[in-house]
PDB file of N, CA and C in Angstrom:
ATOM      1  N   ALA A   1     -69.322  62.673  25.839  1.00 43.00           N
ATOM      2  CA  ALA A   1     -69.129  64.083  25.565  1.00 43.00           C
ATOM      3  C   ALA A   1     -70.431  64.850  25.776  1.00 43.00           C
ATOM      4  N   ASN A   2     -71.578  64.217  25.635  1.00 47.00           N
ATOM      5  CA  ASN A   2     -72.842  64.902  25.874  1.00 47.00           C
ATOM      6  C   ASN A   2     -72.972  65.330  27.327  1.00 47.00           C
ATOM      7  N   ILE A   3     -72.460  64.521  28.225  1.00 48.00           N
ATOM      8  CA  ILE A   3     -72.477  64.896  29.639  1.00 48.00           C
ATOM      9  C   ILE A   3     -71.662  66.165  29.834  1.00 48.00           C
ATOM     10  N   GLY A   4     -70.514  66.236  29.182  1.00 46.00           N
ATOM     11  CA  GLY A   4     -69.670  67.424  29.287  1.00 46.00           C
ATOM     12  C   GLY A   4     -70.358  68.673  28.795  1.00 46.00           C
ATOM     13  N   ILE A   5     -71.120  68.565  27.747  1.00 45.00           N
ATOM     14  CA  ILE A   5     -71.845  69.723  27.219  1.00 45.00           C
ATOM     15  C   ILE A   5     -72.850  70.209  28.250  1.00 45.00           C
ATOM     16  N   GLY A   6     -73.566  69.293  28.887  1.00 45.00           N
ATOM     17  CA  GLY A   6     -74.534  69.681  29.915  1.00 45.00           C
ATOM     18  C   GLY A   6     -73.873  70.339  31.114  1.00 45.00           C
ATOM     19  N   ILE A   7     -72.732  69.810  31.532  1.00 46.00           N
ATOM     20  CA  ILE A   7     -72.013  70.389  32.669  1.00 46.00           C
ATOM     21  C   ILE A   7     -71.499  71.772  32.305  1.00 46.00           C
ATOM     22  N   SER A   8     -70.960  71.928  31.106  1.00 46.00           N
ATOM     23  CA  SER A   8     -70.412  73.215  30.686  1.00 46.00           C
ATOM     24  C   SER A   8     -71.462  74.318  30.691  1.00 46.00           C
ATOM     25  N   GLN A   9     -72.707  73.985  30.440  1.00 46.00           N
ATOM     26  CA  GLN A   9     -73.763  74.985  30.444  1.00 46.00           C
ATOM     27  C   GLN A   9     -73.952  75.582  31.829  1.00 46.00           C
ATOM     28  N   PHE A  10     -73.687  74.805  32.888  1.00 47.00           N
ATOM     29  CA  PHE A  10     -73.890  75.291  34.253  1.00 47.00           C
ATOM     30  C   PHE A  10     -72.617  75.836  34.884  1.00 47.00           C
ATOM     31  N   LEU A  11     -71.467  75.261  34.573  1.00 52.00           N
ATOM     32  CA  LEU A  11     -70.233  75.597  35.273  1.00 52.00           C
ATOM     33  C   LEU A  11     -69.223  76.357  34.437  1.00 52.00           C
ATOM     34  N   GLY A  12     -69.530  76.675  33.220  1.00 57.00           N
ATOM     35  CA  GLY A  12     -68.565  77.344  32.366  1.00 57.00           C
ATOM     36  C   GLY A  12     -67.826  76.338  31.503  1.00 57.00           C
ATOM     37  N   GLU A  13     -66.978  76.834  30.650  1.00 62.00           N
ATOM     38  CA  GLU A  13     -66.274  75.978  29.692  1.00 62.00           C
ATOM     39  C   GLU A  13     -65.080  75.299  30.350  1.00 62.00           C
ATOM     40  N   PHE A  14     -64.917  74.013  30.096  1.00 62.00           N
ATOM     41  CA  PHE A  14     -63.789  73.231  30.589  1.00 62.00           C
ATOM     42  C   PHE A  14     -62.927  72.808  29.417  1.00 62.00           C
ATOM     43  N   PHE A  15     -61.700  72.413  29.701  1.00 64.00           N
ATOM     44  CA  PHE A  15     -60.825  71.829  28.694  1.00 64.00           C
ATOM     45  C   PHE A  15     -61.059  70.329  28.701  1.00 64.00           C
ATOM     46  N   TRP A  16     -61.768  69.835  27.681  1.00 65.00           N
ATOM     47  CA  TRP A  16     -62.152  68.423  27.615  1.00 65.00           C
ATOM     48  C   TRP A  16     -61.199  67.645  26.726  1.00 65.00           C
ATOM     49  N   VAL A  17     -60.802  66.462  27.170  1.00 67.00           N
ATOM     50  CA  VAL A  17     -60.078  65.493  26.354  1.00 67.00           C
ATOM     51  C   VAL A  17     -60.814  64.181  26.522  1.00 67.00           C
ATOM     52  N   ASP A  18     -61.314  63.638  25.421  1.00 72.00           N
ATOM     53  CA  ASP A  18     -62.205  62.482  25.451  1.00 72.00           C
ATOM     54  C   ASP A  18     -63.406  62.849  26.319  1.00 72.00           C
ATOM     55  N   GLN A  19     -63.636  62.147  27.415  1.00 71.00           N
ATOM     56  CA  GLN A  19     -64.767  62.471  28.290  1.00 71.00           C
ATOM     57  C   GLN A  19     -64.289  63.001  29.644  1.00 71.00           C
ATOM     58  N   PHE A  20     -63.077  63.558  29.677  1.00 73.00           N
ATOM     59  CA  PHE A  20     -62.508  64.030  30.934  1.00 73.00           C
ATOM     60  C   PHE A  20     -62.240  65.521  30.877  1.00 73.00           C
ATOM     61  N   ALA A  21     -62.631  66.220  31.912  1.00 73.00           N
ATOM     62  CA  ALA A  21     -62.308  67.641  32.045  1.00 73.00           C
ATOM     63  C   ALA A  21     -60.970  67.756  32.759  1.00 73.00           C
ATOM     64  N   HIS A  22     -60.113  68.634  32.271  1.00 79.00           N
ATOM     65  CA  HIS A  22     -58.810  68.835  32.898  1.00 79.00           C
ATOM     66  C   HIS A  22     -58.899  69.940  33.942  1.00 79.00           C
ATOM     67  N   VAL A  23     -58.470  69.615  35.145  1.00 87.00           N
ATOM     68  CA  VAL A  23     -58.434  70.564  36.249  1.00 87.00           C
ATOM     69  C   VAL A  23     -57.019  70.537  36.802  1.00 87.00           C
ATOM     70  N   TYR A  24     -56.397  71.690  36.914  1.00 88.00           N
ATOM     71  CA  TYR A  24     -55.034  71.777  37.414  1.00 88.00           C
ATOM     72  C   TYR A  24     -55.064  72.283  38.847  1.00 88.00           C
ATOM     73  N   THR A  25     -54.329  71.611  39.727  1.00 91.00           N
ATOM     74  CA  THR A  25     -54.269  72.010  41.130  1.00 91.00           C
ATOM     75  C   THR A  25     -52.820  72.107  41.562  1.00 91.00           C
ATOM     76  N   ASP A  26     -52.572  72.948  42.555  1.00 90.00           N
ATOM     77  CA  ASP A  26     -51.238  73.048  43.124  1.00 90.00           C
ATOM     78  C   ASP A  26     -51.358  73.618  44.529  1.00 90.00           C
ATOM     79  N   GLY A  27     -50.378  73.336  45.320  1.00 90.00           N
ATOM     80  CA  GLY A  27     -50.337  73.869  46.678  1.00 90.00           C
ATOM     81  C   GLY A  27     -48.904  74.087  47.096  1.00 90.00           C
ATOM     82  N   ARG A  28     -48.705  75.045  47.981  1.00 88.00           N
ATOM     83  CA  ARG A  28     -47.359  75.326  48.478  1.00 88.00           C
ATOM     84  C   ARG A  28     -47.456  75.820  49.901  1.00 88.00           C
ATOM     85  N   ALA A  29     -46.349  75.768  50.595  1.00 84.00           N
ATOM     86  CA  ALA A  29     -46.292  76.265  51.964  1.00 84.00           C
ATOM     87  C   ALA A  29     -44.933  76.898  52.194  1.00 84.00           C
ATOM     88  N   THR A  30     -44.916  77.943  52.995  1.00 77.00           N
ATOM     89  CA  THR A  30     -43.654  78.560  53.374  1.00 77.00           C
ATOM     90  C   THR A  30     -43.185  77.938  54.676  1.00 77.00           C
ATOM     91  N   THR A  31     -41.896  77.839  54.842  1.00 67.00           N
ATOM     92  CA  THR A  31     -41.347  77.242  56.054  1.00 67.00           C
ATOM     93  C   THR A  31     -40.832  78.287  57.026  1.00 67.00           C
ATOM     94  N   SER A  32     -40.967  79.536  56.670  1.00 60.00           N
ATOM     95  CA  SER A  32     -40.487  80.613  57.519  1.00 60.00           C
ATOM     96  C   SER A  32     -41.381  80.776  58.743  1.00 60.00           C
ATOM     97  N   SER A  33     -40.805  81.230  59.821  1.00 59.00           N
ATOM     98  CA  SER A  33     -41.602  81.496  61.023  1.00 59.00           C
ATOM     99  C   SER A  33     -42.027  82.953  61.102  1.00 59.00           C
ATOM    100  N   THR A  34     -41.918  83.670  59.996  1.00 58.00           N
ATOM    101  CA  THR A  34     -42.314  85.069  59.964  1.00 58.00           C
ATOM    102  C   THR A  34     -43.823  85.195  59.897  1.00 58.00           C
ATOM    103  N   PRO A  35     -44.375  86.307  60.339  1.00 59.00           N
ATOM    104  CA  PRO A  35     -45.831  86.505  60.250  1.00 59.00           C
ATOM    105  C   PRO A  35     -46.304  86.424  58.804  1.00 59.00           C
ATOM    106  N   GLY A  36     -47.460  85.832  58.629  1.00 59.00           N
ATOM    107  CA  GLY A  36     -48.030  85.709  57.297  1.00 59.00           C
ATOM    108  C   GLY A  36     -47.651  84.429  56.586  1.00 59.00           C
ATOM    109  N   CYS A  37     -46.852  83.605  57.249  1.00 67.00           N
ATOM    110  CA  CYS A  37     -46.486  82.350  56.588  1.00 67.00           C
ATOM    111  C   CYS A  37     -47.661  81.384  56.657  1.00 67.00           C
ATOM    112  N   GLY A  38     -47.603  80.352  55.904  1.00 76.00           N
ATOM    113  CA  GLY A  38     -48.682  79.378  55.870  1.00 76.00           C
ATOM    114  C   GLY A  38     -48.702  78.677  54.536  1.00 76.00           C
ATOM    115  N   GLY A  39     -49.858  78.237  54.118  1.00 85.00           N
ATOM    116  CA  GLY A  39     -49.977  77.514  52.864  1.00 85.00           C
ATOM    117  C   GLY A  39     -50.926  78.213  51.911  1.00 85.00           C
ATOM    118  N   GLN A  40     -50.824  77.810  50.658  1.00 89.00           N
ATOM    119  CA  GLN A  40     -51.716  78.356  49.646  1.00 89.00           C
ATOM    120  C   GLN A  40     -52.065  77.237  48.674  1.00 89.00           C
ATOM    121  N   ALA A  41     -53.332  77.169  48.302  1.00 90.00           N
ATOM    122  CA  ALA A  41     -53.828  76.158  47.368  1.00 90.00           C
ATOM    123  C   ALA A  41     -54.471  76.863  46.187  1.00 90.00           C
ATOM    124  N   GLN A  42     -54.198  76.351  44.974  1.00 92.00           N
ATOM    125  CA  GLN A  42     -54.764  76.945  43.778  1.00 92.00           C
ATOM    126  C   GLN A  42     -55.456  75.890  42.928  1.00 92.00           C
ATOM    127  N   VAL A  43     -56.561  76.311  42.304  1.00 91.00           N
ATOM    128  CA  VAL A  43     -57.296  75.472  41.364  1.00 91.00           C
ATOM    129  C   VAL A  43     -57.439  76.273  40.075  1.00 91.00           C
ATOM    130  N   PHE A  44     -57.058  75.660  38.949  1.00 90.00           N
ATOM    131  CA  PHE A  44     -57.124  76.342  37.655  1.00 90.00           C
ATOM    132  C   PHE A  44     -57.877  75.468  36.667  1.00 90.00           C
ATOM    133  N   LEU A  45     -58.957  76.012  36.129  1.00 85.00           N
ATOM    134  CA  LEU A  45     -59.745  75.287  35.137  1.00 85.00           C
ATOM    135  C   LEU A  45     -59.617  75.899  33.752  1.00 85.00           C
ATOM    136  N   GLY A  46     -59.131  77.103  33.659  1.00 82.00           N
ATOM    137  CA  GLY A  46     -58.956  77.777  32.375  1.00 82.00           C
ATOM    138  C   GLY A  46     -58.852  79.272  32.586  1.00 82.00           C
ATOM    139  N   ASP A  47     -58.410  79.983  31.562  1.00 84.00           N
ATOM    140  CA  ASP A  47     -58.270  81.434  31.659  1.00 84.00           C
ATOM    141  C   ASP A  47     -59.597  82.077  32.028  1.00 84.00           C
ATOM    142  N   LEU A  48     -59.599  82.848  33.102  1.00 84.00           N
ATOM    143  CA  LEU A  48     -60.757  83.605  33.576  1.00 84.00           C
ATOM    144  C   LEU A  48     -61.970  82.726  33.892  1.00 84.00           C
ATOM    145  N   HIS A  49     -61.745  81.447  34.182  1.00 83.00           N
ATOM    146  CA  HIS A  49     -62.856  80.554  34.514  1.00 83.00           C
ATOM    147  C   HIS A  49     -63.437  80.959  35.867  1.00 83.00           C
ATOM    148  N   PRO A  50     -64.762  80.970  36.017  1.00 85.00           N
ATOM    149  CA  PRO A  50     -65.372  81.420  37.275  1.00 85.00           C
ATOM    150  C   PRO A  50     -65.074  80.510  38.470  1.00 85.00           C
ATOM    151  N   LEU A  51     -64.628  79.271  38.248  1.00 85.00           N
ATOM    152  CA  LEU A  51     -64.336  78.375  39.359  1.00 85.00           C
ATOM    153  C   LEU A  51     -62.853  78.316  39.710  1.00 85.00           C
ATOM    154  N   ASN A  52     -62.012  79.115  39.066  1.00 89.00           N
ATOM    155  CA  ASN A  52     -60.613  79.203  39.483  1.00 89.00           C
ATOM    156  C   ASN A  52     -60.588  79.681  40.929  1.00 89.00           C
ATOM    157  N   ALA A  53     -59.667  79.151  41.713  1.00 91.00           N
ATOM    158  CA  ALA A  53     -59.626  79.517  43.130  1.00 91.00           C
ATOM    159  C   ALA A  53     -58.193  79.588  43.622  1.00 91.00           C
ATOM    160  N   SER A  54     -57.974  80.471  44.586  1.00 92.00           N
ATOM    161  CA  SER A  54     -56.705  80.565  45.293  1.00 92.00           C
ATOM    162  C   SER A  54     -57.048  80.797  46.761  1.00 92.00           C
ATOM    163  N   VAL A  55     -56.627  79.874  47.610  1.00 90.00           N
ATOM    164  CA  VAL A  55     -56.989  79.930  49.029  1.00 90.00           C
ATOM    165  C   VAL A  55     -55.713  80.010  49.860  1.00 90.00           C
ATOM    166  N   HIS A  56     -55.640  80.986  50.754  1.00 87.00           N
ATOM    167  CA  HIS A  56     -54.499  81.141  51.647  1.00 87.00           C
ATOM    168  C   HIS A  56     -54.837  80.549  53.004  1.00 87.00           C
ATOM    169  N   GLN A  57     -53.906  79.777  53.553  1.00 80.00           N
ATOM    170  CA  GLN A  57     -54.064  79.221  54.896  1.00 80.00           C
ATOM    171  C   GLN A  57     -53.006  79.843  55.790  1.00 80.00           C
ATOM    172  N   ALA A  58     -53.410  80.538  56.817  1.00 72.00           N
ATOM    173  CA  ALA A  58     -52.460  81.127  57.748  1.00 72.00           C
ATOM    174  C   ALA A  58     -52.086  80.101  58.808  1.00 72.00           C
ATOM    175  N   GLY A  59     -50.932  80.288  59.398  1.00 67.00           N
ATOM    176  CA  GLY A  59     -50.496  79.407  60.474  1.00 67.00           C
ATOM    177  C   GLY A  59     -49.252  78.640  60.099  1.00 67.00           C
ATOM    178  N   GLN A  60     -48.638  78.040  61.094  1.00 63.00           N
ATOM    179  CA  GLN A  60     -47.381  77.342  60.877  1.00 63.00           C
ATOM    180  C   GLN A  60     -47.555  75.840  60.745  1.00 63.00           C
ATOM    181  N   ALA A  61     -48.746  75.309  60.939  1.00 67.00           N
ATOM    182  CA  ALA A  61     -48.954  73.862  60.898  1.00 67.00           C
ATOM    183  C   ALA A  61     -49.177  73.347  59.480  1.00 67.00           C
ATOM    184  N   HIS A  62     -49.082  74.216  58.492  1.00 74.00           N
ATOM    185  CA  HIS A  62     -49.388  73.817  57.126  1.00 74.00           C
ATOM    186  C   HIS A  62     -48.124  73.388  56.399  1.00 74.00           C
ATOM    187  N   THR A  63     -48.232  72.345  55.623  1.00 81.00           N
ATOM    188  CA  THR A  63     -47.122  71.837  54.827  1.00 81.00           C
ATOM    189  C   THR A  63     -47.521  71.850  53.360  1.00 81.00           C
ATOM    190  N   SER A  64     -46.540  71.720  52.499  1.00 84.00           N
ATOM    191  CA  SER A  64     -46.822  71.699  51.066  1.00 84.00           C
ATOM    192  C   SER A  64     -47.737  70.540  50.680  1.00 84.00           C
ATOM    193  N   PRO A  65     -47.527  69.312  51.190  1.00 86.00           N
ATOM    194  CA  PRO A  65     -48.458  68.237  50.848  1.00 86.00           C
ATOM    195  C   PRO A  65     -49.896  68.519  51.301  1.00 86.00           C
ATOM    196  N   ARG A  66     -50.062  69.143  52.458  1.00 85.00           N
ATOM    197  CA  ARG A  66     -51.413  69.488  52.925  1.00 85.00           C
ATOM    198  C   ARG A  66     -52.054  70.513  52.004  1.00 85.00           C
ATOM    199  N   ALA A  67     -51.275  71.490  51.550  1.00 87.00           N
ATOM    200  CA  ALA A  67     -51.807  72.514  50.644  1.00 87.00           C
ATOM    201  C   ALA A  67     -52.198  71.884  49.300  1.00 87.00           C
ATOM    202  N   LYS A  68     -51.407  70.928  48.811  1.00 89.00           N
ATOM    203  CA  LYS A  68     -51.727  70.255  47.551  1.00 89.00           C
ATOM    204  C   LYS A  68     -53.015  69.440  47.688  1.00 89.00           C
ATOM    205  N   LEU A  69     -53.179  68.766  48.814  1.00 89.00           N
ATOM    206  CA  LEU A  69     -54.413  68.006  49.051  1.00 89.00           C
ATOM    207  C   LEU A  69     -55.613  68.938  49.183  1.00 89.00           C
ATOM    208  N   LEU A  70     -55.421  70.085  49.832  1.00 88.00           N
ATOM    209  CA  LEU A  70     -56.505  71.056  49.953  1.00 88.00           C
ATOM    210  C   LEU A  70     -56.955  71.530  48.574  1.00 88.00           C
ATOM    211  N   ALA A  71     -56.025  71.763  47.673  1.00 90.00           N
ATOM    212  CA  ALA A  71     -56.369  72.199  46.319  1.00 90.00           C
ATOM    213  C   ALA A  71     -57.214  71.147  45.617  1.00 90.00           C
ATOM    214  N   ILE A  72     -56.871  69.875  45.788  1.00 90.00           N
ATOM    215  CA  ILE A  72     -57.651  68.800  45.181  1.00 90.00           C
ATOM    216  C   ILE A  72     -59.055  68.756  45.777  1.00 90.00           C
ATOM    217  N   ILE A  73     -59.157  68.919  47.084  1.00 91.00           N
ATOM    218  CA  ILE A  73     -60.467  68.915  47.758  1.00 91.00           C
ATOM    219  C   ILE A  73     -61.322  70.067  47.258  1.00 91.00           C
ATOM    220  N   ILE A  74     -60.735  71.246  47.140  1.00 90.00           N
ATOM    221  CA  ILE A  74     -61.479  72.412  46.642  1.00 90.00           C
ATOM    222  C   ILE A  74     -61.987  72.150  45.222  1.00 90.00           C
ATOM    223  N   ALA A  75     -61.152  71.570  44.369  1.00 89.00           N
ATOM    224  CA  ALA A  75     -61.565  71.269  42.994  1.00 89.00           C
ATOM    225  C   ALA A  75     -62.733  70.288  42.969  1.00 89.00           C
ATOM    226  N   ILE A  76     -62.652  69.250  43.778  1.00 88.00           N
ATOM    227  CA  ILE A  76     -63.725  68.257  43.815  1.00 88.00           C
ATOM    228  C   ILE A  76     -65.020  68.889  44.320  1.00 88.00           C
ATOM    229  N   GLU A  77     -64.933  69.705  45.353  1.00 88.00           N
ATOM    230  CA  GLU A  77     -66.148  70.337  45.912  1.00 88.00           C
ATOM    231  C   GLU A  77     -66.782  71.291  44.907  1.00 88.00           C
ATOM    232  N   GLN A  78     -65.972  71.975  44.114  1.00 81.00           N
ATOM    233  CA  GLN A  78     -66.527  72.952  43.174  1.00 81.00           C
ATOM    234  C   GLN A  78     -67.176  72.299  41.962  1.00 81.00           C
ATOM    235  N   ILE A  79     -66.685  71.145  41.597  1.00 74.00           N
ATOM    236  CA  ILE A  79     -67.216  70.482  40.402  1.00 74.00           C
ATOM    237  C   ILE A  79     -68.186  69.436  40.851  1.00 74.00           C
TER     238      ILE A  79
END
């Protein structure tokens, strides 16, 4: 837990359980061929947390599994 306290001082407050910080990720993709379709990835660490992220991917080559993996990658890179 001491490691968590040190990390929280630099990255903001996390939701800690035991020695693990909880990070929620999700991704989705639209299957429509209309303009503006693509994927979106979200990272949620807590209400108004500075590292929360939402990334839009334009294009038709994006799938929901790719968007979910992108969200995980973004979370890992930020922490």
